[in-house]
Short mmCIF file of C-alpha atoms in Angstrom, two decimals:
data_model
loop_
_atom_site.label_atom_id
_atom_site.label_comp_id
_atom_site.label_asym_id
_atom_site.label_seq_id
_atom_site.Cartn_x
_atom_site.Cartn_y
_atom_site.Cartn_z
CA UNK A 1 12.58 -5.41 14.48
CA UNK A 2 15.70 -3.37 14.01
CA UNK A 3 13.58 -0.20 13.83
CA UNK A 4 11.94 -1.19 17.10
CA UNK A 5 15.41 -1.52 18.67
CA UNK A 6 16.21 1.97 17.33
CA UNK A 7 13.30 3.36 19.31
CA UNK A 8 14.73 1.68 22.41
CA UNK A 9 18.21 3.07 21.81
CA UNK A 10 16.79 6.54 21.23
CA UNK A 11 14.80 6.38 24.46
CA UNK A 12 17.94 5.31 26.34
CA UNK A 13 20.07 8.10 24.85
CA UNK A 14 17.60 10.81 25.73
CA UNK A 15 17.11 9.32 29.21
CA UNK A 16 20.82 9.81 29.81
CA UNK A 17 20.70 13.47 28.81
CA UNK A 18 19.89 14.95 32.28
CA UNK A 19 22.94 13.15 33.73
CA UNK A 20 25.22 14.96 31.29
CA UNK A 21 23.48 18.34 30.72
CA UNK A 22 22.54 20.80 33.49
CA UNK A 23 21.93 23.85 31.33
CA UNK A 24 18.26 24.71 31.75
CA UNK A 25 18.34 26.38 28.34
CA UNK A 26 19.57 23.20 26.66
CA UNK A 27 17.17 20.94 28.58
CA UNK A 28 14.28 23.22 27.58
CA UNK A 29 15.40 23.09 23.95
CA UNK A 30 15.39 19.32 24.07
CA UNK A 31 11.99 19.17 25.75
CA UNK A 32 10.52 21.52 23.14
CA UNK A 33 12.06 19.37 20.33
CA UNK A 34 10.52 16.22 21.71
CA UNK A 35 7.22 18.01 22.18
CA UNK A 36 7.29 19.29 18.57
CA UNK A 37 8.13 15.75 17.44
CA UNK A 38 5.08 14.47 19.24
CA UNK A 39 2.83 16.98 17.50
CA UNK A 40 4.54 16.10 14.24
CA UNK A 41 3.93 12.43 14.75
CA UNK A 42 0.28 13.11 15.53
CA UNK A 43 0.05 14.88 12.15
CA UNK A 44 2.13 12.28 10.42
CA UNK A 45 -0.18 9.41 11.35
CA UNK A 46 -3.10 11.05 9.51
CA UNK A 47 -1.20 13.04 6.93
CA UNK A 48 1.86 10.90 6.30
CA UNK A 49 0.48 7.36 6.48
CA UNK A 50 -3.09 8.23 5.58
CA UNK A 51 -2.50 10.99 3.02
CA UNK A 52 -5.14 13.12 4.78
CA UNK A 53 -3.54 16.53 5.11
CA UNK A 54 -4.93 18.34 8.05
CA UNK A 55 -4.57 22.06 8.36
CA UNK A 56 -6.25 22.23 11.73
CA UNK A 57 -4.57 19.75 14.06
CA UNK A 58 -4.84 22.55 16.64
CA UNK A 59 -8.41 21.50 17.14
CA UNK A 60 -7.23 18.23 18.82
CA UNK A 61 -4.37 19.99 20.55
CA UNK A 62 -6.63 22.67 22.03
CA UNK A 63 -9.22 20.06 23.08
CA UNK A 64 -6.55 18.18 25.01
CA UNK A 65 -5.11 21.31 26.50
CA UNK A 66 -8.45 22.75 27.56
CA UNK A 67 -9.65 19.41 28.86
CA UNK A 68 -6.56 19.15 30.96
CA UNK A 69 -6.88 22.72 32.30
CA UNK A 70 -10.66 22.74 32.85
CA UNK A 71 -10.79 19.36 34.55
CA UNK A 72 -8.06 20.38 36.94
CA UNK A 73 -9.07 23.97 37.60
CA UNK A 74 -12.89 23.80 37.50
CA UNK A 75 -13.44 20.20 38.62
CA UNK A 76 -10.45 19.58 40.77
CA UNK A 77 -9.41 16.43 38.96
CA UNK A 78 -5.97 14.99 39.44
CA UNK A 79 -3.73 15.59 36.42
CA UNK A 80 -3.01 11.87 35.95
CA UNK A 81 -6.74 11.23 35.67
CA UNK A 82 -7.31 14.25 33.48
CA UNK A 83 -4.65 13.19 30.99
CA UNK A 84 -6.46 10.05 29.70
CA UNK A 85 -9.75 11.96 29.72
CA UNK A 86 -8.12 14.73 27.64
CA UNK A 87 -6.82 12.11 25.16
CA UNK A 88 -10.25 10.43 24.91
CA UNK A 89 -11.81 13.79 24.17
CA UNK A 90 -9.25 14.54 21.52
CA UNK A 91 -9.95 11.17 19.96
CA UNK A 92 -13.68 11.90 20.12
CA UNK A 93 -13.25 15.23 18.36
CA UNK A 94 -11.20 13.37 15.74
CA UNK A 95 -14.01 10.87 15.37
CA UNK A 96 -16.56 13.59 14.98
CA UNK A 97 -14.68 15.51 12.29
CA UNK A 98 -13.68 12.27 10.64
CA UNK A 99 -17.24 10.92 10.48
CA UNK A 100 -18.46 14.13 8.86
CA UNK A 101 -15.60 14.45 6.39
CA UNK A 102 -15.09 10.87 5.38
CA UNK A 103 -18.80 10.17 5.19
CA UNK A 104 -18.86 12.57 2.26
CA UNK A 105 -15.45 11.45 0.91
CA UNK A 106 -13.60 14.72 1.49
CA UNK A 107 -9.97 14.55 0.61
CA UNK A 108 -7.07 16.84 -0.28
CA UNK A 109 -7.67 20.54 0.10
CA UNK A 110 -11.31 19.99 1.05
CA UNK A 111 -10.39 17.98 4.03
CA UNK A 112 -7.67 20.49 4.92
CA UNK A 113 -10.19 23.31 4.85
CA UNK A 114 -12.69 21.45 7.03
CA UNK A 115 -10.11 20.81 9.65
CA UNK A 116 -9.01 24.45 9.51
CA UNK A 117 -12.59 25.56 9.91
CA UNK A 118 -13.11 23.33 12.90
CA UNK A 119 -10.02 24.71 14.63
CA UNK A 120 -11.31 28.24 14.08
CA UNK A 121 -14.78 27.38 15.35
CA UNK A 122 -13.28 25.83 18.44
CA UNK A 123 -11.10 28.97 18.95
CA UNK A 124 -14.19 31.18 18.79
CA UNK A 125 -16.05 28.91 21.22
CA UNK A 126 -13.13 28.87 23.66
CA UNK A 127 -13.11 32.65 23.44
CA UNK A 128 -16.78 32.86 24.32
CA UNK A 129 -17.52 30.40 27.12
CA UNK A 130 -16.93 31.18 30.78
CA UNK A 131 -15.74 27.73 31.77
CA UNK A 132 -12.82 27.99 29.39
CA UNK A 133 -11.94 31.37 30.90
CA UNK A 134 -12.96 33.06 27.62
CA UNK A 135 -10.39 35.47 26.23
CA UNK A 136 -8.43 35.50 29.48
CA UNK A 137 -7.56 31.84 29.30
CA UNK A 138 -6.97 29.45 32.14
CA UNK A 139 -4.12 29.31 34.57
CA UNK A 140 -3.18 26.00 36.16
CA UNK A 141 -1.77 26.73 39.65
CA UNK A 142 1.83 25.77 40.20
CA UNK A 143 2.02 22.95 42.66
CA UNK A 144 5.22 21.14 41.81
CA UNK A 145 4.86 17.49 42.64
CA UNK A 146 4.92 14.25 40.65
CA UNK A 147 1.44 13.63 41.95
CA UNK A 148 0.18 16.70 40.10
CA UNK A 149 2.24 15.90 36.97
CA UNK A 150 4.32 18.97 37.61
CA UNK A 151 8.03 18.45 37.62
CA UNK A 152 11.31 20.21 37.24
CA UNK A 153 12.97 20.28 33.85
CA UNK A 154 14.36 16.74 34.21
CA UNK A 155 10.92 15.32 35.15
CA UNK A 156 9.27 17.02 32.25
CA UNK A 157 11.96 15.67 29.93
CA UNK A 158 11.07 12.09 31.05
CA UNK A 159 7.33 12.85 30.71
CA UNK A 160 7.54 14.16 27.17
CA UNK A 161 9.98 11.40 26.26
CA UNK A 162 7.56 8.74 27.33
CA UNK A 163 4.73 10.46 25.37
CA UNK A 164 6.95 10.61 22.31
CA UNK A 165 8.06 6.97 22.70
CA UNK A 166 4.44 5.95 22.83
CA UNK A 167 3.84 7.91 19.66
CA UNK A 168 6.90 6.37 17.98
CA UNK A 169 5.55 2.90 18.87
CA UNK A 170 2.21 3.72 17.36
CA UNK A 171 3.94 4.99 14.20
CA UNK A 172 6.12 1.83 14.16
CA UNK A 173 3.03 -0.33 14.56
CA UNK A 174 1.30 1.52 11.67
CA UNK A 175 4.35 1.06 9.44
CA UNK A 176 4.45 -2.69 10.05
CA UNK A 177 0.88 -3.78 10.82
CA UNK A 178 -2.00 -4.89 8.76
CA UNK A 179 -3.97 -1.74 9.69
CA UNK A 180 -0.94 0.35 8.55
CA UNK A 181 -0.87 -1.46 5.22
CA UNK A 182 -4.53 -0.68 4.75
CA UNK A 183 -4.00 2.96 5.67
CA UNK A 184 -1.13 3.41 3.27
CA UNK A 185 -3.05 1.56 0.54
CA UNK A 186 -5.97 3.98 1.06
CA UNK A 187 -3.49 6.85 0.84
CA UNK A 188 -1.94 5.57 -2.40
CA UNK A 189 -5.23 4.64 -4.12
CA UNK A 190 -8.57 4.60 -2.42
CA UNK A 191 -10.39 2.89 -5.29
CA UNK A 192 -7.96 -0.03 -5.49
CA UNK A 193 -8.00 -0.40 -1.74
CA UNK A 194 -11.82 -0.73 -1.87
CA UNK A 195 -11.53 -3.20 -4.73
CA UNK A 196 -9.42 -5.42 -2.39
CA UNK A 197 -12.07 -5.22 0.29
CA UNK A 198 -10.50 -2.64 2.52
CA UNK A 199 -13.04 -0.75 4.58
CA UNK A 200 -11.82 2.73 3.63
CA UNK A 201 -14.13 4.66 5.99
CA UNK A 202 -13.21 2.60 9.04
CA UNK A 203 -9.50 2.76 8.31
CA UNK A 204 -9.59 6.59 7.98
CA UNK A 205 -11.68 6.86 11.14
CA UNK A 206 -9.15 4.91 13.19
CA UNK A 207 -6.34 7.03 11.86
CA UNK A 208 -8.04 10.31 12.76
CA UNK A 209 -8.99 9.10 16.23
CA UNK A 210 -5.41 8.02 16.89
CA UNK A 211 -4.07 11.34 15.58
CA UNK A 212 -6.59 13.23 17.74
CA UNK A 213 -5.55 11.30 20.87
CA UNK A 214 -1.81 11.87 20.36
CA UNK A 215 -2.30 15.57 19.54
CA UNK A 216 -4.51 15.96 22.66
CA UNK A 217 -1.70 14.34 24.60
CA UNK A 218 0.60 17.09 23.26
CA UNK A 219 -1.89 19.75 24.36
CA UNK A 220 -2.08 18.26 27.83
CA UNK A 221 1.69 18.37 28.07
CA UNK A 222 1.70 21.97 26.98
CA UNK A 223 -0.68 22.90 29.81
CA UNK A 224 1.32 21.03 32.42
CA UNK A 225 4.61 22.47 31.22
CA UNK A 226 3.63 26.12 30.84
CA UNK A 227 0.62 26.26 33.22
CA UNK A 228 -1.40 28.47 30.98
CA UNK A 229 -3.66 28.15 27.96
CA UNK A 230 -5.76 30.64 26.03
CA UNK A 231 -7.86 30.34 22.84
CA UNK A 232 -5.15 31.43 20.49
CA UNK A 233 -2.43 29.25 22.01
CA UNK A 234 -4.77 26.25 21.95
CA UNK A 235 -6.59 26.55 18.67
CA UNK A 236 -4.49 29.04 16.70
CA UNK A 237 -3.05 28.16 13.33
CA UNK A 238 0.48 28.21 14.59
CA UNK A 239 0.01 24.93 16.47
CA UNK A 240 -1.36 23.31 13.33
CA UNK A 241 1.56 24.67 11.33
CA UNK A 242 4.09 23.52 13.95
CA UNK A 243 2.72 19.99 13.71
CA UNK A 244 2.72 19.74 9.97
CA UNK A 245 6.08 21.45 9.62
CA UNK A 246 7.84 18.91 11.73
CA UNK A 247 6.35 16.03 9.69
CA UNK A 248 6.91 17.60 6.23
CA UNK A 249 10.43 18.81 6.92
CA UNK A 250 11.41 15.51 8.45
CA UNK A 251 9.70 13.29 5.94
CA UNK A 252 6.04 12.39 5.88
CA UNK A 253 5.03 8.74 6.05
CA UNK A 254 8.16 7.70 7.88
CA UNK A 255 8.55 6.68 11.53
CA UNK A 256 11.47 9.00 12.31
CA UNK A 257 10.50 11.91 10.10
CA UNK A 258 8.68 14.03 12.65
CA UNK A 259 11.53 13.73 15.18
CA UNK A 260 14.17 14.61 12.55
CA UNK A 261 12.04 17.54 11.36
CA UNK A 262 11.41 18.80 14.87
CA UNK A 263 15.11 18.75 15.63
CA UNK A 264 15.96 20.54 12.34
CA UNK A 265 13.32 23.18 13.01
CA UNK A 266 14.45 23.64 16.62
CA UNK A 267 18.00 24.31 15.37
CA UNK A 268 16.75 26.63 12.66
CA UNK A 269 14.64 28.48 15.25
CA UNK A 270 17.57 28.93 17.58
CA UNK A 271 19.75 30.10 14.73
CA UNK A 272 17.32 32.68 13.43
CA UNK A 273 16.81 33.94 16.97
CA UNK A 274 20.49 34.35 17.41
CA UNK A 275 21.22 35.86 14.04
CA UNK A 276 18.25 38.11 13.62
CA UNK A 277 17.79 39.14 17.14
CA UNK A 278 14.25 39.34 18.49
CA UNK A 279 12.56 40.67 15.40
CA UNK A 280 9.11 39.24 16.16
CA UNK A 281 7.65 36.91 13.52
CA UNK A 282 10.86 36.49 11.65
CA UNK A 283 10.81 32.75 12.46
CA UNK A 284 7.39 32.47 10.81
CA UNK A 285 8.80 33.97 7.60
CA UNK A 286 11.71 31.54 7.75
CA UNK A 287 9.23 28.65 8.36
CA UNK A 288 7.24 29.69 5.35
CA UNK A 289 10.27 29.81 3.07
CA UNK A 290 11.52 26.45 4.38
CA UNK A 291 8.07 24.87 3.80
CA UNK A 292 7.93 26.11 0.24
CA UNK A 293 11.46 24.92 -0.48
CA UNK A 294 10.88 21.54 1.12
CA UNK A 295 7.64 20.81 -0.70
CA UNK A 296 9.18 21.87 -3.98
CA UNK A 297 12.56 20.22 -3.81
CA UNK A 298 12.42 17.59 -1.09
CA UNK A 299 8.85 16.26 -0.92
CA UNK A 300 10.05 13.25 1.06
CA UNK A 301 11.81 15.46 3.63
CA UNK A 302 15.13 14.91 5.26
CA UNK A 303 14.50 11.23 5.89
CA UNK A 304 13.63 10.72 2.22
CA UNK A 305 16.86 12.44 1.22
CA UNK A 306 18.88 10.18 3.52
CA UNK A 307 17.33 6.99 2.20
CA UNK A 308 17.98 8.16 -1.37
CA UNK A 309 21.67 8.62 -0.58
CA UNK A 310 21.82 5.19 0.93
CA UNK A 311 20.70 3.55 -2.34
CA UNK B 1 -24.28 -20.40 -12.05
CA UNK B 2 -21.46 -18.47 -10.46
CA UNK B 3 -22.66 -14.92 -11.06
CA UNK B 4 -26.23 -14.03 -11.92
CA UNK B 5 -27.33 -10.51 -12.66
CA UNK B 6 -30.96 -9.71 -13.38
CA UNK B 7 -32.40 -6.40 -14.56
CA UNK B 8 -29.71 -4.49 -12.75
CA UNK B 9 -30.00 -0.75 -12.68
CA UNK B 10 -27.37 1.60 -11.28
CA UNK B 11 -25.20 4.64 -11.81
CA UNK B 12 -24.38 7.89 -10.17
CA UNK B 13 -27.37 9.44 -8.48
CA UNK B 14 -29.50 10.82 -9.99
CA UNK B 15 -28.20 9.63 -13.32
CA UNK B 16 -29.04 6.09 -14.29
CA UNK B 17 -26.27 4.54 -16.31
CA UNK B 18 -27.19 0.84 -16.21
CA UNK B 19 -30.77 0.54 -17.36
CA UNK B 20 -31.62 -3.11 -16.73
CA UNK B 21 -28.73 -5.52 -17.36
CA UNK B 22 -29.36 -9.21 -17.23
CA UNK B 23 -26.38 -11.54 -17.64
CA UNK B 24 -24.60 -14.48 -16.01
CA UNK B 25 -21.23 -16.17 -15.69
CA UNK B 26 -20.91 -19.90 -15.32
CA UNK B 27 -18.24 -21.66 -13.42
CA UNK B 28 -15.00 -21.93 -15.39
CA UNK B 29 -16.03 -19.54 -18.19
CA UNK B 30 -14.33 -16.43 -19.60
CA UNK B 31 -17.12 -14.02 -20.38
CA UNK B 32 -16.34 -10.80 -22.23
CA UNK B 33 -18.26 -7.59 -21.67
CA UNK B 34 -17.72 -5.32 -24.65
CA UNK B 35 -18.81 -1.84 -25.45
CA UNK B 36 -17.47 1.55 -26.36
CA UNK B 37 -16.36 4.27 -24.04
CA UNK B 38 -19.10 5.41 -21.68
CA UNK B 39 -21.38 2.47 -22.42
CA UNK B 40 -21.50 1.55 -18.72
CA UNK B 41 -18.92 -1.22 -18.49
CA UNK B 42 -17.01 0.10 -15.50
CA UNK B 43 -20.19 1.12 -13.80
CA UNK B 44 -21.41 -2.43 -14.18
CA UNK B 45 -18.18 -3.62 -12.63
CA UNK B 46 -18.24 -1.32 -9.72
CA UNK B 47 -21.93 -1.96 -8.99
CA UNK B 48 -21.39 -5.72 -9.04
CA UNK B 49 -18.41 -5.32 -6.64
CA UNK B 50 -20.53 -3.25 -4.25
CA UNK B 51 -18.55 -0.08 -4.72
CA UNK B 52 -21.59 1.75 -6.16
CA UNK B 53 -25.09 1.08 -4.87
CA UNK B 54 -27.53 -0.69 -7.14
CA UNK B 55 -30.78 1.24 -7.89
CA UNK B 56 -32.68 -1.92 -8.62
CA UNK B 57 -32.47 -5.52 -9.87
CA UNK B 58 -30.54 -8.33 -8.35
CA UNK B 59 -27.06 -9.70 -8.21
CA UNK B 60 -26.47 -13.26 -6.99
CA UNK B 61 -23.03 -14.76 -6.42
CA UNK B 62 -22.88 -18.50 -5.89
CA UNK B 63 -26.59 -18.41 -5.24
CA UNK B 64 -26.27 -15.71 -2.54
CA UNK B 65 -27.95 -12.35 -2.93
CA UNK B 66 -25.24 -9.73 -2.85
CA UNK B 67 -27.16 -6.80 -4.29
CA UNK B 68 -26.91 -4.76 -1.08
CA UNK B 69 -23.84 -6.41 0.40
CA UNK B 70 -20.86 -4.32 1.42
CA UNK B 71 -17.84 -4.45 -0.85
CA UNK B 72 -15.74 -5.92 1.95
CA UNK B 73 -18.12 -8.89 2.20
CA UNK B 74 -18.20 -9.29 -1.55
CA UNK B 75 -14.43 -9.57 -1.70
CA UNK B 76 -14.52 -11.95 1.17
CA UNK B 77 -16.93 -14.12 -0.80
CA UNK B 78 -14.38 -14.35 -3.63
CA UNK B 79 -15.64 -11.90 -6.18
CA UNK B 80 -12.58 -9.89 -6.80
CA UNK B 81 -11.98 -6.99 -9.16
CA UNK B 82 -8.76 -5.81 -10.74
CA UNK B 83 -9.58 -2.16 -11.32
CA UNK B 84 -8.99 -0.29 -14.52
CA UNK B 85 -5.71 1.48 -15.13
CA UNK B 86 -3.28 -0.56 -13.11
CA UNK B 87 -4.15 0.91 -9.79
CA UNK B 88 -1.23 -0.31 -7.75
CA UNK B 89 -0.15 1.38 -4.53
CA UNK B 90 2.89 3.27 -5.83
CA UNK B 91 4.52 4.00 -2.49
CA UNK B 92 4.30 0.48 -1.16
CA UNK B 93 6.68 -2.28 -2.21
CA UNK B 94 5.70 -4.99 -4.71
CA UNK B 95 5.56 -7.47 -1.85
CA UNK B 96 3.34 -5.24 0.25
CA UNK B 97 1.08 -4.71 -2.67
CA UNK B 98 0.66 -8.44 -3.11
CA UNK B 99 0.13 -9.08 0.55
CA UNK B 100 -2.66 -6.48 0.65
CA UNK B 101 -4.48 -8.72 -1.81
CA UNK B 102 -4.82 -11.39 0.77
CA UNK B 103 -6.19 -9.44 3.70
CA UNK B 104 -9.88 -10.15 3.19
CA UNK B 105 -9.40 -13.64 1.87
CA UNK B 106 -6.80 -16.36 1.46
CA UNK B 107 -4.67 -15.32 4.44
CA UNK B 108 -3.96 -18.86 5.55
CA UNK B 109 -2.32 -19.73 2.24
CA UNK B 110 -0.68 -16.36 1.70
CA UNK B 111 2.88 -17.61 1.37
CA UNK B 112 1.96 -20.48 -0.97
CA UNK B 113 -0.09 -18.02 -3.09
CA UNK B 114 2.82 -15.59 -3.10
CA UNK B 115 4.97 -18.36 -4.55
CA UNK B 116 2.37 -19.09 -7.25
CA UNK B 117 2.25 -15.49 -8.21
CA UNK B 118 5.99 -15.25 -8.41
CA UNK B 119 6.06 -18.41 -10.55
CA UNK B 120 3.50 -16.81 -12.85
CA UNK B 121 5.32 -13.47 -12.94
CA UNK B 122 8.98 -13.98 -12.31
CA UNK B 123 9.61 -10.25 -12.90
CA UNK B 124 7.72 -9.50 -9.75
CA UNK B 125 9.96 -11.68 -7.65
CA UNK B 126 13.03 -9.81 -8.99
CA UNK B 127 11.40 -6.56 -7.94
CA UNK B 128 9.70 -7.66 -4.70
CA UNK B 129 11.36 -4.98 -2.58
CA UNK B 130 11.00 -2.22 -5.14
CA UNK B 131 8.35 0.44 -4.84
CA UNK B 132 5.40 -0.41 -7.09
CA UNK B 133 5.41 3.11 -8.60
CA UNK B 134 8.85 2.46 -10.18
CA UNK B 135 7.62 -0.55 -12.21
CA UNK B 136 6.90 -0.29 -15.93
CA UNK B 137 3.32 -0.22 -17.15
CA UNK B 138 3.30 -3.88 -18.05
CA UNK B 139 4.77 -4.85 -14.72
CA UNK B 140 2.23 -2.78 -12.86
CA UNK B 141 -0.56 -4.60 -14.68
CA UNK B 142 1.01 -7.92 -13.74
CA UNK B 143 1.17 -6.72 -10.16
CA UNK B 144 -2.44 -5.60 -10.15
CA UNK B 145 -3.47 -9.02 -11.48
CA UNK B 146 -1.21 -10.79 -9.07
CA UNK B 147 -2.72 -8.78 -6.23
CA UNK B 148 -6.17 -9.84 -7.28
CA UNK B 149 -5.13 -13.47 -7.39
CA UNK B 150 -3.72 -13.32 -3.87
CA UNK B 151 -7.32 -13.23 -2.62
CA UNK B 152 -8.03 -16.62 -4.21
CA UNK B 153 -10.88 -15.29 -6.37
CA UNK B 154 -13.79 -17.56 -7.34
CA UNK B 155 -14.53 -14.98 -10.03
CA UNK B 156 -11.99 -12.46 -11.20
CA UNK B 157 -13.23 -9.29 -12.84
CA UNK B 158 -10.58 -7.70 -15.08
CA UNK B 159 -11.37 -4.15 -16.03
CA UNK B 160 -9.50 -3.21 -19.23
CA UNK B 161 -6.33 -5.21 -18.50
CA UNK B 162 -4.93 -4.27 -21.92
CA UNK B 163 -5.37 -0.51 -21.46
CA UNK B 164 -2.23 1.36 -22.28
CA UNK B 165 -0.02 -1.63 -22.93
CA UNK B 166 2.20 -2.00 -25.96
CA UNK B 167 0.87 -4.42 -28.65
CA UNK B 168 3.33 -7.13 -27.65
CA UNK B 169 2.35 -6.89 -24.03
CA UNK B 170 -1.32 -6.96 -24.95
CA UNK B 171 -0.72 -10.37 -26.71
CA UNK B 172 1.03 -11.59 -23.54
CA UNK B 173 -1.72 -10.30 -21.32
CA UNK B 174 -4.45 -12.20 -23.21
CA UNK B 175 -2.33 -15.30 -23.32
CA UNK B 176 -1.99 -15.07 -19.56
CA UNK B 177 -5.71 -14.55 -19.04
CA UNK B 178 -6.40 -17.63 -21.12
CA UNK B 179 -3.87 -19.64 -19.07
CA UNK B 180 -5.43 -18.51 -15.78
CA UNK B 181 -8.84 -19.67 -17.10
CA UNK B 182 -7.44 -23.02 -18.23
CA UNK B 183 -6.19 -23.51 -14.69
CA UNK B 184 -9.87 -23.27 -13.58
CA UNK B 185 -10.37 -19.57 -12.85
CA UNK B 186 -13.67 -18.02 -13.91
CA UNK B 187 -13.13 -14.59 -15.45
CA UNK B 188 -15.30 -11.68 -16.37
CA UNK B 189 -13.34 -9.68 -18.87
CA UNK B 190 -14.42 -6.09 -19.47
CA UNK B 191 -12.61 -4.80 -22.50
CA UNK B 192 -12.50 -2.40 -25.34
CA UNK B 193 -10.09 -4.58 -27.24
CA UNK B 194 -12.80 -6.57 -29.01
CA UNK B 195 -10.69 -8.71 -31.30
CA UNK B 196 -8.44 -10.20 -28.69
CA UNK B 197 -11.26 -10.65 -26.17
CA UNK B 198 -13.41 -12.59 -28.64
CA UNK B 199 -10.50 -14.92 -29.27
CA UNK B 200 -10.34 -16.10 -25.70
CA UNK B 201 -13.91 -15.62 -24.47
CA UNK B 202 -16.46 -18.42 -24.43
CA UNK B 203 -19.40 -15.94 -24.53
CA UNK B 204 -19.76 -12.22 -24.91
CA UNK B 205 -22.14 -9.43 -24.04
CA UNK B 206 -22.21 -6.09 -25.74
CA UNK B 207 -23.41 -3.02 -23.74
CA UNK B 208 -24.64 0.07 -25.33
CA UNK B 209 -26.11 3.07 -23.46
CA UNK B 210 -26.58 0.97 -20.35
CA UNK B 211 -28.51 -1.87 -22.02
CA UNK B 212 -27.38 -5.13 -23.57
CA UNK B 213 -27.78 -5.30 -27.32
CA UNK B 214 -26.10 -8.61 -27.88
CA UNK B 215 -25.36 -11.81 -26.03
CA UNK B 216 -24.00 -14.99 -27.44
CA UNK B 217 -20.82 -16.73 -28.59
CA UNK B 218 -17.93 -14.91 -30.29
CA UNK B 219 -18.78 -16.75 -33.51
CA UNK B 220 -22.37 -15.43 -33.39
CA UNK B 221 -21.16 -11.89 -32.77
CA UNK B 222 -18.79 -12.09 -35.67
CA UNK B 223 -21.57 -13.46 -37.86
CA UNK B 224 -23.73 -10.46 -37.21
CA UNK B 225 -22.75 -7.88 -39.89
CA UNK B 226 -24.27 -4.89 -38.05
CA UNK B 227 -22.45 -5.50 -34.79
CA UNK B 228 -19.31 -6.45 -36.64
CA UNK B 229 -19.36 -3.06 -38.37
CA UNK B 230 -20.22 -1.17 -35.20
CA UNK B 231 -17.72 -2.74 -32.91
CA UNK B 232 -15.01 -4.17 -34.99
CA UNK B 233 -14.92 -1.60 -37.69
CA UNK B 234 -14.85 -4.26 -40.34
#
């Protein structure tokens, strides 16, 4: 219950930010951090708690983003109606990929490759079809109003905060629920879990559907916040990397890991931008180095390090 | 009859490992299944538990046909396996590991059963909050058995419980299995440690190349010079 209270305290603290900060730069940095934490948590639910390392979470992200854009632009849906639809579609894509992969017991690098392949296929498809705007992408017209889910910086901060809190609650539930115990048991040892009567396939399916929904929610936010989506932004590898980086750097399989990781990476990003100027791609090199170092020396991430010190 | 297996065939498609096994376990018995590496002991286990599909034959548990039942239903019926090689969940705590044992069955009496397990294995109580991966080999085996007991098994299948334990711990393990049986638990013991198994078992089966080539009491097995030479090396 203390960890649940921590989520409440965190929500309160961030909710107070706009009252104290009015630098747009800083607000944007916080919004992007919370957004990265949401993607990280979506990865963490499958990869951290379920041990199923996805290398193509962009497939869910892009599905959510495109659903959000297409439904609004081509079908004239209201953004608040499009959001749940986008999430359901993200979950459905998760269920589809999950059913195919888990049916044949894919794990480890095989599962990672399948997810990567799906993200690439979706990218090619989005590049081809007219209703997704093909290579040009889709622009969501700027009509700032809460009714359209288009806000100023403060409004968007509250929006992403509420998405992230929902994700945190899901992670907290997984950490403490029966389903979560099953999922972690499947991660630690699939054979033993089956021997205890755990329905491994169903547990994994539920995890990937939840991950898909949360990731789609991140994609939907992206479209609302930046008003534009194209195949590379939606299904490119950088989104998948962003999601898994936050979780791995922060600490996989922990409730707070993705947020801690997202904050650390945001700081690192700002630092490299300031120190190295605008050399394009330098942040990707830094990301790569950080990832290698983390996996090698701190496999439990920053959160893991902190709990080790506590003991 | 608690467990009744008749002409069971199974394996890994397309390879047939079990080529017609017929055996049974009565209520309250310890039955040993012996055989060398690769004879099909673990395949038998996993087929009975519904983890591998049976190619043919029949498995009945408490009179019910479970040949094609899902493993989740088989556990719920009280046929519970403690898999080979101490497969605990290393990143979950000892307590969480034990609780996982009671999800399909025995949930109502979870706390009482937990107390029973802790009385049986006081070491586990001391380490309840510790991560299972940090336990010693013997403690992990205790945890694996404790986790199996949390589901209130009607029949407990132990797959090589002595594997990788020190000689002293092996003694303790067999003493424990005997005690569990004396408290009324039926046990199917799948082992390579023939000597110890025969000391506690009421009956034994010997599998070779997927077929039974002996069934009877330990005394009969020991009286058969051929088997004695082949399996006991004496």
